[in-house]
Structure formats: C-alpha cells, structure tokens
C-alpha cells in the first residue's frame, strides 16, 4: 500500500498518440480524486510536452524508435511529478513569431520544470496543486 | 448581421487536428465578422493557438472582427498561460462574443 | 524507454472508487492501443476484484486503512499482469445461492489467477489477449 | 401488449448502484411481461447479476416473462462468464426481446 500512485505509458511519437496519452493521464488523476481545475492544467502542460516530442524530436530520425514515454507519479499533499521523454534530438531554434508557446505554457503551470537533452529530450515537471492557478 | 461568418469546431483540437483546424479557419469573400464557435471544443493545445493567432491577425488586417466563443475553461486558460489574453478575443458567453463583433464591425 | 507501461492507483475502499479505478484502467489500456474486446474483458475481471475488496475486505474493520490498490503492468506480446490488493481480511464463506460469481468471472477471463490472503487479500491476474474470448 | 412493464436503467451498474438497481427492479401489480431496457447500460458487475437473478426468479414464480435488452457487449459477456447464459434471458435486439416476451405471455 505504500507505493505512490503512478502511470507510465510509451507510445509511438505520432500525432494521434497525444490524445490517448492525455486521456490516460486524465483518468488516472480523476481516479485519484484530484480537483478538476488542477487536472485541466496538468493535462494541458503535459499535453504540450507530448506535442513537442511528437512534433520536434524525430524531425530527422528514421522510422524506428520514434517513441514517447509519459511517466507520472503522485506524492502526498497534492504533488505530482511528471516526465515526458523521447529518444530524439532536441532542436535549438531561434524564437519563431507566433510559435514557441508550448514550453511557456508548461512553465506557467508547473511549479518546477527541468529540461534535459541527453539521449533525447526529457521534460520533468513538478505540479503543486496547492499553488496552482496563482497566475490567473 | 447578414455577413457574420460562423466557424464551428468541436472536440479536442490538438496536434493531430492542426491541418483540419487550419483548413477550417478561412474566411474568404465578403465577410463582416467571424464568430469562432468553439463552445464544443473540449481541449486545445498550443499548435491551435498558433493557428488562431495567424487567423486573427489576417482578419485584423482586413478589418474583420473575430470573436472566439469557448466552452471549456481549459481553452480560456491555455490562452492566458500562453500570454495571449490581450491578443486573442476569447468569450465565455455567446452574447458577449456577438456584442464584441457588432461593436467591431465596419 | 525500456520500462514497461504501468499503472498504480490506491483509493479508499468505498463503492464509488470502483468506477474511477476502472475508468483509469480503461484509459490506460486504450492509450496502449489494446483491442476494445480485450479491454472490455480485462476491465470486467479487474472490476470484480475491486468490487470484492470494497464489499468484503473491511467488513469488520475500523474506518482507517480501508484502502484498495490496483496495479497493472503491460508486457510485450499482449500480456497484462494486474493485481488488486487490500489490507483487510479474506472471508471464507460457504457458497451463497445467487452470489459468488465474482471470482468465477475473474477465472473465466484471466489466463492465470492467484489469490493470496496474507495481510489482506491480493488477487493477481494474468491476461493474455492472444488467448482471450476462447470461452465465447 | 398493454401490460408490458419497461424498466430502463443506464450508465454503469456496479456495486455503487446496487441499492438503486434493487429498487428499480420491481414489478408490482398486474404485469404481463417485463422488459429490462439496459440498452444504455455501459457496464455491469456481478452484484447486478445477482440482482437480476433474484428478479428473474421472482417473476418466473409469478409466471411473468422477463427479457433483458443489452447494448454493450460487456453485459452479454459477463453473463456468459458467470455461467448464467441459460438463466438470464439476454437479447441484443429489441425486436427479439419483445418476441421472447410475447411468446412467454400467459
Ligand atoms: N521534445 C523535443 N524534441 C526536440 N526539440 C524540442 C522538443 N521540445 C521542444 N523542442 C524545441 O524547442 C522549441 C520550442 O518549443 P515550444 O516552446 O513548445 O514551442 P513550439 O513547439 O511552438 O516551437 C521547439 O520549436 C523545438 O525546437
Ligand atoms: N478482497 C476480499 N476480501 C475479503 N473476502 C473476499 C475478498 N474477495 C473475495 N472474498 C470472499 O470470497 C467470496 C466469493 O467472492 P466472489 O466470487 O467474488 O462472490 P461474491 O462477492 O458474490 O460473494 C466472497 O463472498 C468473500 O467471502
């Protein structure tokens, strides 16, 4: 009984995977009885990280190994740590007008974000539901 | 408001539906105002925000007011998180959206 | 990328928890792109084990520690192992007419079932989607 | 079939709704046949099977035929897994359910 609630899903990094993975995360958080407002925001942030892995990570990759993994783990006290990880290549890019909202959205919602770009990209997000919606 | 164009989308607007959204967001011809009826949209990601931004700017250049009617709080909130509240005209109530459009009409 | 997909949820062992945990399992399996027929059956079997923990495990327990945990882990090749665990007391009971379908249903669907009744009840189920629906 | 009683339930019939299901599954008074319209039931667990069993038996004693119309394959299948296919009269089609009832009428 002591292990924390967790969810891990690996899917092919293709556009249709994003919705399925968000749905699984939403149902997981709903089962934990988290508040709907917090669920909306967490799913939004994780959804951005998933969309990035799907859109950018494998721009120049061969067809194999195009995968994206979502890992989420709830701690007590309304904390959730989540990680979206791919095995692609992070693309450093100058800010493009009308784009580049994804990571900004992630940073607005998560209380802590760390981006690691070794053997692919890993976006680690910490959500603290007690501190959420502070920006709104 | 005979030349009001209503564009309705529904469901989850994410990266998998970007092309569909881009295709839907057109307003050719003589249009006086555009209501983007997203009342039945349940989720939007940032790729859709980019599409909305392009569309709203194009319409702005043509002097055509745009209003985005949203149903889920998720859409209103992602707009704020992206820092686009002052740029994307988001409304929770249809009447407010229509008022905005009639005030902005040529 | 090598860790298998998994889901772990702990909830209070109350009737309303069953649906929330089933929904999370369904969304998890859907995200893994399992076939709808297999998902229906797996959710049915796990649902029975959850209902048992909720109905029977804590019949004579105090209010604290009434918890039920669902753990599911997908292996390759369409295999899923699942465990439903509570910290209550297994109740040995003579077959009651018109009852006692739960474990029968679990055994009809899972290719392997083991019941452990130490420090509560643990029902371990192995689902092999390649062999499912054989009974129908 | 003026004395056909239709009892409709919907959604997920599980342990959380056992009392509701027990309460709904009554057919007092002069009833010729009962159609349990579960076309909109999306899930059933074994606690509901027990309730169905009790109800069908009671009706059987009163000579009142019962038909269970199901929508989701989950319900038809859990009946089979429980070994109750020969006892619970489950139908996928409304017309088949009604035929069964009219044939079983007193
Ligand atoms: N998983 C990833 N793999 C490769 N590059 C990424 C990944 N995530 C983000 N990036 C890079 O960071 C940039 C900024 O991402 P983001 O803020 O989400 O905006 P956008 O996706 O609209 O460009 C992307 O354009 C891309 O170059
Ligand atoms: N998690 C559990 N905790 C305590 N007792 C249990 C548990 N699961 C099953 N049992 C015991 O096994 C019996 C048979 O279970 P089952 O086949 O599901 O039928 P039913 O729940 O209808 O009695 C239960 O009545 C109960 O005595």
XYZ file of C-alpha atoms and ligand atoms in Angstrom:
538
model
C 0.000 0.000 0.000
C 2.981 2.261 0.425
C 3.938 2.724 -3.216
C 2.713 6.002 -4.654
C 0.184 6.083 -7.481
C 1.929 6.064 -10.819
C 1.314 5.838 -14.507
C 3.743 5.000 -17.284
C 2.850 4.798 -20.948
C 5.033 4.529 -24.008
C 3.582 5.188 -27.422
C 4.767 5.834 -30.916
C 5.525 9.531 -31.296
C 2.748 10.220 -33.801
C 0.067 12.906 -33.596
C -2.784 10.580 -32.613
C -0.860 9.346 -29.585
C -1.149 12.691 -27.808
C -4.891 12.472 -27.130
C -4.742 8.851 -25.970
C -1.957 9.634 -23.515
C -3.727 12.746 -22.219
C -6.888 10.708 -21.700
C -4.997 8.111 -19.698
C -3.432 10.823 -17.548
C -6.810 12.480 -17.026
C -8.466 9.220 -15.955
C -5.516 8.476 -13.653
C -5.801 11.880 -11.948
C -9.575 11.605 -11.793
C -9.250 8.239 -10.079
C -7.019 9.929 -7.521
C -9.861 12.394 -6.916
C -7.828 15.435 -7.817
C -9.710 18.625 -8.443
C -10.955 19.217 -11.943
C -9.189 22.588 -12.180
C -5.852 21.027 -11.335
C -6.452 18.148 -13.732
C -7.225 20.556 -16.591
C -3.976 22.426 -16.055
C -1.769 19.376 -15.565
C -3.176 17.725 -18.684
C -2.600 20.979 -20.583
C 1.060 21.177 -19.535
C 1.803 17.509 -20.150
C -0.073 17.775 -23.441
C 2.355 20.472 -24.570
C 5.374 18.343 -23.724
C 3.841 15.388 -25.562
C 3.067 17.534 -28.601
C 6.694 18.728 -28.653
C 8.076 15.200 -28.579
C 5.709 14.255 -31.373
C 6.349 17.337 -33.486
C 10.036 18.045 -32.995
C 12.006 15.158 -31.521
C 12.160 12.978 -34.579
C 12.329 15.542 -37.347
C 15.392 13.887 -38.839
C 15.022 10.407 -37.401
C 14.490 7.142 -39.142
C 11.214 5.394 -38.655
C 12.326 3.081 -35.851
C 12.393 4.125 -32.244
C 10.045 7.050 -32.627
C 8.664 6.698 -29.137
C 7.464 8.975 -26.394
C 7.047 7.985 -22.767
C 4.860 9.653 -20.184
C 5.586 8.930 -16.562
C 3.566 10.433 -13.736
C 3.818 9.823 -10.047
C 1.684 11.307 -7.320
C 3.169 12.199 -3.981
C 1.049 13.042 -0.978
C -0.092 16.618 -0.412
C -1.289 17.258 -3.941
C 2.090 16.943 -5.634
C 2.552 15.273 -8.992
C 5.822 14.774 -10.762
C 5.588 14.032 -14.442
C 8.132 13.327 -17.115
C 7.782 13.305 -20.877
C 10.712 11.657 -22.532
C 11.708 10.918 -26.105
C 14.775 9.437 -27.759
C 15.054 12.046 -30.453
C 17.160 15.156 -30.778
C 16.399 18.487 -29.131
C 16.268 21.246 -31.702
C 17.739 24.569 -30.589
C 15.935 27.148 -32.581
C 15.512 30.895 -32.678
C 12.146 32.060 -31.438
C 9.656 31.965 -34.297
C 6.875 34.559 -34.360
C 3.523 33.011 -33.478
C 5.145 29.828 -32.197
C 7.024 28.845 -29.082
C 4.094 28.850 -26.670
C 4.480 25.231 -25.600
C 7.286 25.496 -23.070
C 5.936 28.838 -21.883
C 2.624 27.167 -21.071
C 4.422 24.334 -19.288
C 6.360 26.837 -17.187
C 3.214 28.805 -16.357
C 1.512 25.734 -14.943
C 4.267 23.652 -13.351
C 5.951 24.904 -10.200
C 9.214 23.454 -11.422
C 10.384 22.434 -14.897
C 13.670 20.904 -15.916
C 14.679 20.104 -19.444
C 17.365 17.531 -20.087
C 18.620 16.937 -23.594
C 20.842 13.898 -23.362
C 19.878 10.854 -25.462
C 16.718 12.653 -26.431
C 14.693 15.187 -24.529
C 13.291 14.755 -21.066
C 10.928 17.352 -19.667
C 10.404 16.931 -15.937
C 7.535 18.852 -14.416
C 6.504 19.227 -10.819
C 2.918 20.209 -10.189
C 1.846 21.519 -6.851
C -1.921 21.671 -6.823
C -1.871 23.786 -3.664
C -0.101 26.532 -5.572
C -1.848 26.220 -8.898
C -3.961 28.912 -10.578
C -1.838 31.522 -8.875
C -1.292 33.178 -12.240
C -4.971 33.523 -13.054
C -25.680 40.674 -39.162
C -26.131 39.072 -42.532
C -22.421 38.809 -43.223
C -21.477 37.123 -39.969
C -19.446 34.002 -40.693
C -19.669 31.276 -38.043
C -16.942 28.640 -37.965
C -17.683 25.855 -35.505
C -15.223 23.202 -34.393
C -15.656 20.617 -31.687
C -13.780 18.013 -29.672
C -10.074 18.106 -28.937
C -8.066 20.455 -31.098
C -4.541 19.223 -30.821
C -1.535 18.470 -32.962
C -3.412 15.629 -34.684
C -6.004 18.082 -35.994
C -3.802 21.003 -36.890
C -4.345 20.693 -40.640
C -8.087 20.387 -40.162
C -8.127 23.494 -37.973
C -6.015 25.448 -40.466
C -8.348 24.415 -43.240
C -11.470 25.342 -41.260
C -10.115 28.747 -40.286
C -10.676 30.555 -43.541
C -12.982 33.427 -44.262
C -12.857 34.220 -47.935
C -15.182 36.613 -49.680
C -17.172 39.459 -48.199
C -17.238 38.790 -44.508
C -18.271 41.346 -41.913
C -17.322 39.460 -38.779
C -16.232 35.967 -37.739
C -17.515 34.000 -34.777
C -15.286 31.044 -33.998
C -17.787 28.863 -32.205
C -15.581 26.661 -30.023
C -18.325 26.047 -27.450
C -17.966 22.310 -28.041
C -14.187 22.268 -28.115
C -13.032 20.295 -25.086
C -9.288 20.778 -25.371
C -6.856 22.954 -27.266
C -3.092 22.790 -27.435
C -0.586 25.440 -28.441
C -0.472 24.372 -32.071
C -4.095 25.556 -32.281
C -3.195 28.805 -30.559
C -0.713 29.479 -33.334
C -3.388 28.818 -35.927
C -5.795 31.138 -34.098
C -3.135 33.808 -33.939
C -2.471 33.698 -37.661
C -6.185 33.811 -38.429
C -6.962 36.672 -36.041
C -4.069 38.728 -37.442
C -5.161 38.161 -41.020
C -8.693 39.205 -40.191
C -7.360 42.212 -38.289
C -5.506 43.361 -41.392
C -8.742 43.025 -43.372
C -10.600 44.933 -40.645
C -12.830 41.976 -39.864
C -13.515 41.485 -36.164
C -13.166 37.982 -34.716
C -14.590 36.529 -31.516
C -13.715 33.137 -30.073
C -16.528 31.557 -28.073
C -15.160 28.949 -25.685
C -16.898 26.266 -23.672
C -14.231 24.585 -21.592
C -12.187 26.634 -19.127
C -9.149 24.770 -20.477
C -9.191 26.838 -23.647
C -9.604 30.162 -21.849
C -6.784 29.195 -19.537
C -4.263 27.980 -22.091
C -4.691 31.344 -23.824
C -3.728 33.056 -20.572
C -0.815 30.709 -19.902
C 0.496 31.439 -23.377
C 0.284 35.162 -22.613
C -2.219 35.724 -25.405
C -5.147 37.123 -23.402
C -4.733 40.581 -24.878
C -4.412 39.285 -28.403
C -6.993 36.503 -28.749
C -10.572 37.728 -28.182
C -11.946 34.916 -26.034
C -15.511 34.938 -24.690
C -17.365 32.557 -22.431
C -20.817 33.867 -23.381
C -22.261 33.904 -26.867
C -23.965 37.243 -26.246
C -20.669 38.846 -25.219
C -18.978 37.449 -28.313
C -21.715 38.854 -30.565
C -21.618 42.225 -28.851
C -17.870 42.354 -29.421
C -18.390 41.569 -33.093
C -21.114 44.160 -33.669
C -19.050 46.837 -31.954
C -16.055 45.989 -34.100
C -17.954 45.942 -37.389
C -17.035 48.221 -40.205
C 12.218 3.675 -22.787
C 12.670 0.169 -21.569
C 10.342 0.222 -18.577
C 7.017 -1.423 -19.316
C 3.780 0.568 -19.225
C 2.272 0.501 -15.778
C -0.487 1.940 -13.679
C -0.828 2.037 -9.925
C -3.731 3.600 -8.061
C -4.692 3.438 -4.420
C -8.118 4.548 -3.325
C -10.371 4.287 -0.307
C -12.248 1.003 -0.480
C -15.669 2.574 -0.939
C -18.230 1.769 -3.646
C -17.653 4.917 -5.701
C -13.962 4.113 -6.062
C -14.639 1.117 -8.289
C -15.815 3.108 -11.320
C -12.998 5.665 -11.064
C -10.378 2.910 -10.954
C -11.962 1.019 -13.836
C -12.015 4.212 -15.897
C -8.324 4.793 -15.243
C -7.527 1.219 -16.273
C -9.650 1.554 -19.409
C -7.925 4.795 -20.442
C -4.523 3.230 -19.732
C -5.268 0.205 -21.922
C -6.810 2.407 -24.605
C -3.656 4.513 -24.648
C -1.703 1.310 -25.223
C -3.950 0.672 -28.247
C -5.241 -2.631 -26.977
C -8.273 -4.047 -28.703
C -11.638 -2.956 -27.391
C -12.756 -6.568 -26.836
C -9.749 -7.314 -24.666
C -10.175 -4.049 -22.761
C -13.823 -4.852 -22.010
C -12.912 -8.231 -20.559
C -9.898 -7.068 -18.572
C -11.863 -4.192 -17.063
C -14.659 -6.640 -16.216
C -12.300 -9.015 -14.394
C -10.419 -6.302 -12.544
C -13.768 -4.670 -11.734
C -14.836 -7.849 -9.942
C -11.685 -7.958 -7.866
C -12.135 -4.285 -6.969
C -15.782 -4.835 -6.015
C -14.726 -7.714 -3.742
C -12.145 -5.626 -1.930
C -14.720 -2.889 -1.498
C -17.547 -5.175 -0.411
C -15.837 -7.827 1.661
C -12.337 -6.920 2.804
C -13.245 -4.449 5.509
C -16.485 -5.898 6.813
C -15.233 -5.793 10.366
C -12.524 -3.155 10.042
C -12.273 0.218 11.620
C -12.513 3.236 9.415
C -8.792 3.803 8.926
C -6.791 1.966 6.335
C -9.725 0.945 4.195
C -7.740 1.066 1.009
C -7.583 -0.829 -2.250
C -4.715 -0.739 -4.710
C -4.826 -1.573 -8.383
C -1.558 -2.296 -10.110
C -1.325 -3.155 -13.787
C 1.714 -3.737 -15.913
C 1.806 -4.492 -19.606
C 4.372 -6.841 -21.018
C 5.038 -7.154 -24.706
C 3.006 -9.572 -26.772
C -0.395 -8.555 -25.434
C 0.192 -9.697 -21.860
C -1.062 -7.734 -18.886
C -0.490 -8.617 -15.288
C -2.777 -6.965 -12.799
C -3.071 -7.071 -9.054
C -5.866 -5.896 -6.794
C -4.774 -5.708 -3.206
C -6.419 -4.722 0.053
C -5.323 -4.724 3.690
C -8.479 -6.304 5.022
C -9.377 -9.851 5.936
C -10.354 -12.549 3.455
C -13.697 -14.048 4.368
C -14.005 -17.775 3.824
C -17.615 -18.380 3.244
C -19.896 -21.161 2.079
C -21.257 -20.623 -1.401
C -24.386 -18.491 -1.211
C -27.092 -19.116 -3.803
C -27.239 -16.318 -6.343
C -23.868 -14.931 -5.260
C -20.281 -15.953 -5.759
C -19.962 -15.007 -9.432
C -17.107 -12.573 -8.949
C -14.136 -14.905 -8.760
C -15.719 -17.186 -11.341
C -15.831 -14.290 -13.772
C -12.216 -13.410 -12.989
C -11.162 -17.008 -13.666
C -13.118 -17.121 -16.929
C -11.297 -14.100 -18.282
C -7.767 -14.294 -16.889
C -5.429 -16.997 -18.110
C -3.959 -17.259 -14.639
C -5.294 -16.171 -11.259
C -3.650 -16.411 -7.872
C -5.231 -15.410 -4.608
C -3.039 -14.609 -1.638
C -4.604 -13.894 1.724
C -1.791 -12.682 3.905
C -2.100 -9.181 5.404
C -5.213 -8.700 3.351
C -6.171 -10.155 0.028
C -4.176 -9.957 -3.162
C -5.695 -11.142 -6.413
C -3.108 -11.478 -9.158
C -4.400 -11.886 -12.666
C -2.558 -12.561 -15.881
C -4.361 -11.594 -19.067
C -3.228 -12.939 -22.369
C -5.058 -11.060 -25.081
C -3.953 -13.602 -27.668
C -5.931 -16.278 -25.849
C -8.914 -14.237 -24.797
C -12.537 -14.847 -25.853
C -11.749 -18.515 -26.195
C -14.727 -19.280 -23.956
C -17.225 -17.384 -26.072
C -49.087 -5.599 -25.006
C -50.780 -3.136 -22.676
C -49.429 -4.737 -19.545
C -45.797 -4.722 -20.607
C -43.683 -3.109 -17.931
C -40.487 -1.464 -19.158
C -37.732 -0.800 -16.633
C -34.888 1.226 -18.092
C -31.524 1.779 -16.430
C -28.460 3.396 -17.871
C -24.769 4.001 -17.253
C -22.543 1.765 -15.173
C -24.360 -0.646 -12.912
C -21.828 -1.591 -10.302
C -21.519 -2.034 -6.578
C -22.096 1.691 -6.032
C -25.541 1.418 -7.609
C -26.705 -1.889 -6.183
C -29.418 -0.372 -3.996
C -30.687 1.739 -6.869
C -30.818 -1.314 -9.131
C -32.613 -3.367 -6.488
C -35.114 -0.602 -6.017
C -35.688 -0.190 -9.752
C -36.172 -3.903 -10.326
C -39.694 -4.244 -9.004
C -42.831 -5.152 -10.853
C -45.751 -4.903 -8.501
C -49.387 -5.160 -9.558
C -50.798 -6.768 -12.669
C -47.855 -7.156 -15.017
C -47.905 -9.343 -18.115
C -44.237 -9.118 -19.059
C -41.149 -7.139 -18.121
C -38.629 -5.645 -20.494
C -35.449 -4.636 -18.710
C -34.215 -1.994 -21.108
C -30.477 -1.927 -20.465
C -29.652 -0.646 -23.945
C -27.905 2.356 -22.358
C -26.133 0.379 -19.659
C -22.416 0.595 -20.370
C -21.085 -1.712 -17.668
C -22.423 -4.290 -15.245
C -20.664 -6.114 -12.448
C -21.599 -9.325 -10.689
C -23.521 -7.601 -7.921
C -26.019 -6.577 -10.610
C -26.120 -10.108 -11.959
C -27.251 -11.264 -8.527
C -29.992 -8.642 -8.503
C -31.074 -9.711 -11.993
C -31.123 -13.332 -10.917
C -33.363 -12.638 -7.931
C -35.713 -10.558 -10.057
C -35.939 -13.065 -12.903
C -36.640 -15.896 -10.467
C -39.388 -13.971 -8.684
C -41.015 -13.147 -11.989
C -40.647 -16.757 -13.071
C -42.568 -17.874 -9.996
C -45.310 -15.374 -10.870
C -45.317 -16.638 -14.447
C -44.222 -13.267 -15.806
C -41.699 -13.459 -18.647
C -38.651 -11.196 -18.483
C -36.290 -10.068 -21.248
C -33.065 -8.158 -20.756
C -32.172 -5.900 -23.661
C -28.456 -5.119 -23.647
C -26.425 -2.537 -25.514
C -22.820 -3.129 -24.617
C -21.206 -6.497 -25.338
C -19.725 -6.248 -21.833
C -23.067 -7.108 -20.271
C -23.777 -10.022 -22.584
C -20.301 -11.331 -21.905
C -20.249 -11.041 -18.135
C -23.466 -13.083 -18.124
C -21.634 -15.785 -20.044
C -18.527 -15.631 -17.870
C -20.728 -16.027 -14.795
C -22.270 -19.117 -16.384
C -25.737 -17.545 -16.433
C -26.464 -17.611 -20.181
C -29.137 -20.254 -19.770
C -30.785 -18.464 -16.882
C -30.746 -14.780 -17.750
C -32.690 -14.019 -20.960
C -30.340 -11.564 -22.642
C -31.090 -10.022 -26.061
C -29.140 -7.692 -28.275
C -32.132 -6.669 -30.372
C -35.285 -5.039 -29.072
C -37.432 -6.993 -31.521
C -36.013 -10.302 -30.295
C -36.639 -9.294 -26.697
C -40.250 -8.381 -27.475
C -40.816 -11.614 -29.400
C -39.498 -13.568 -26.414
C -41.895 -11.712 -24.139
C -44.972 -12.203 -26.309
C -44.238 -15.910 -26.671
C -43.878 -16.259 -22.915
C -47.070 -14.372 -22.065
C -49.829 -16.065 -20.140
N 10.911 17.073 -27.397
C 11.588 17.936 -28.188
N 12.441 17.488 -29.124
C 13.118 18.342 -29.939
N 13.002 19.676 -29.865
C 12.147 20.187 -28.948
C 11.411 19.354 -28.068
N 10.671 20.157 -27.272
C 10.921 21.423 -27.634
N 11.828 21.459 -28.657
C 12.389 22.654 -29.301
O 12.021 23.794 -28.546
C 11.295 24.709 -29.373
C 10.264 25.455 -28.534
O 9.225 24.589 -28.127
P 7.849 25.180 -27.690
O 8.048 26.236 -26.676
O 6.972 24.055 -27.236
O 7.231 25.871 -28.970
P 6.891 25.302 -30.432
O 6.673 23.829 -30.310
O 5.672 26.026 -30.829
O 8.053 25.657 -31.293
C 10.703 23.851 -30.475
O 10.392 24.581 -31.616
C 11.844 22.865 -30.690
O 12.832 23.425 -31.489
N -10.979 -8.957 -1.189
C -11.677 -9.810 -0.410
N -11.696 -9.659 0.935
C -12.399 -10.484 1.725
N -13.116 -11.522 1.253
C -13.156 -11.724 -0.082
C -12.442 -10.891 -0.978
N -12.662 -11.339 -2.243
C -13.469 -12.396 -2.135
N -13.773 -12.646 -0.838
C -14.585 -13.746 -0.301
O -14.841 -14.659 -1.361
C -16.245 -14.784 -1.571
C -16.546 -15.084 -3.011
O -16.272 -13.941 -3.788
P -16.945 -13.764 -5.212
O -16.701 -14.999 -6.006
O -16.440 -12.526 -5.829
O -18.503 -13.674 -4.950
P -19.367 -12.675 -4.069
O -18.611 -11.395 -3.935
O -20.625 -12.510 -4.854
O -19.636 -13.357 -2.752
C -16.835 -13.522 -1.022
O -18.195 -13.651 -0.647
C -15.954 -13.250 0.177
O -16.325 -14.052 1.260
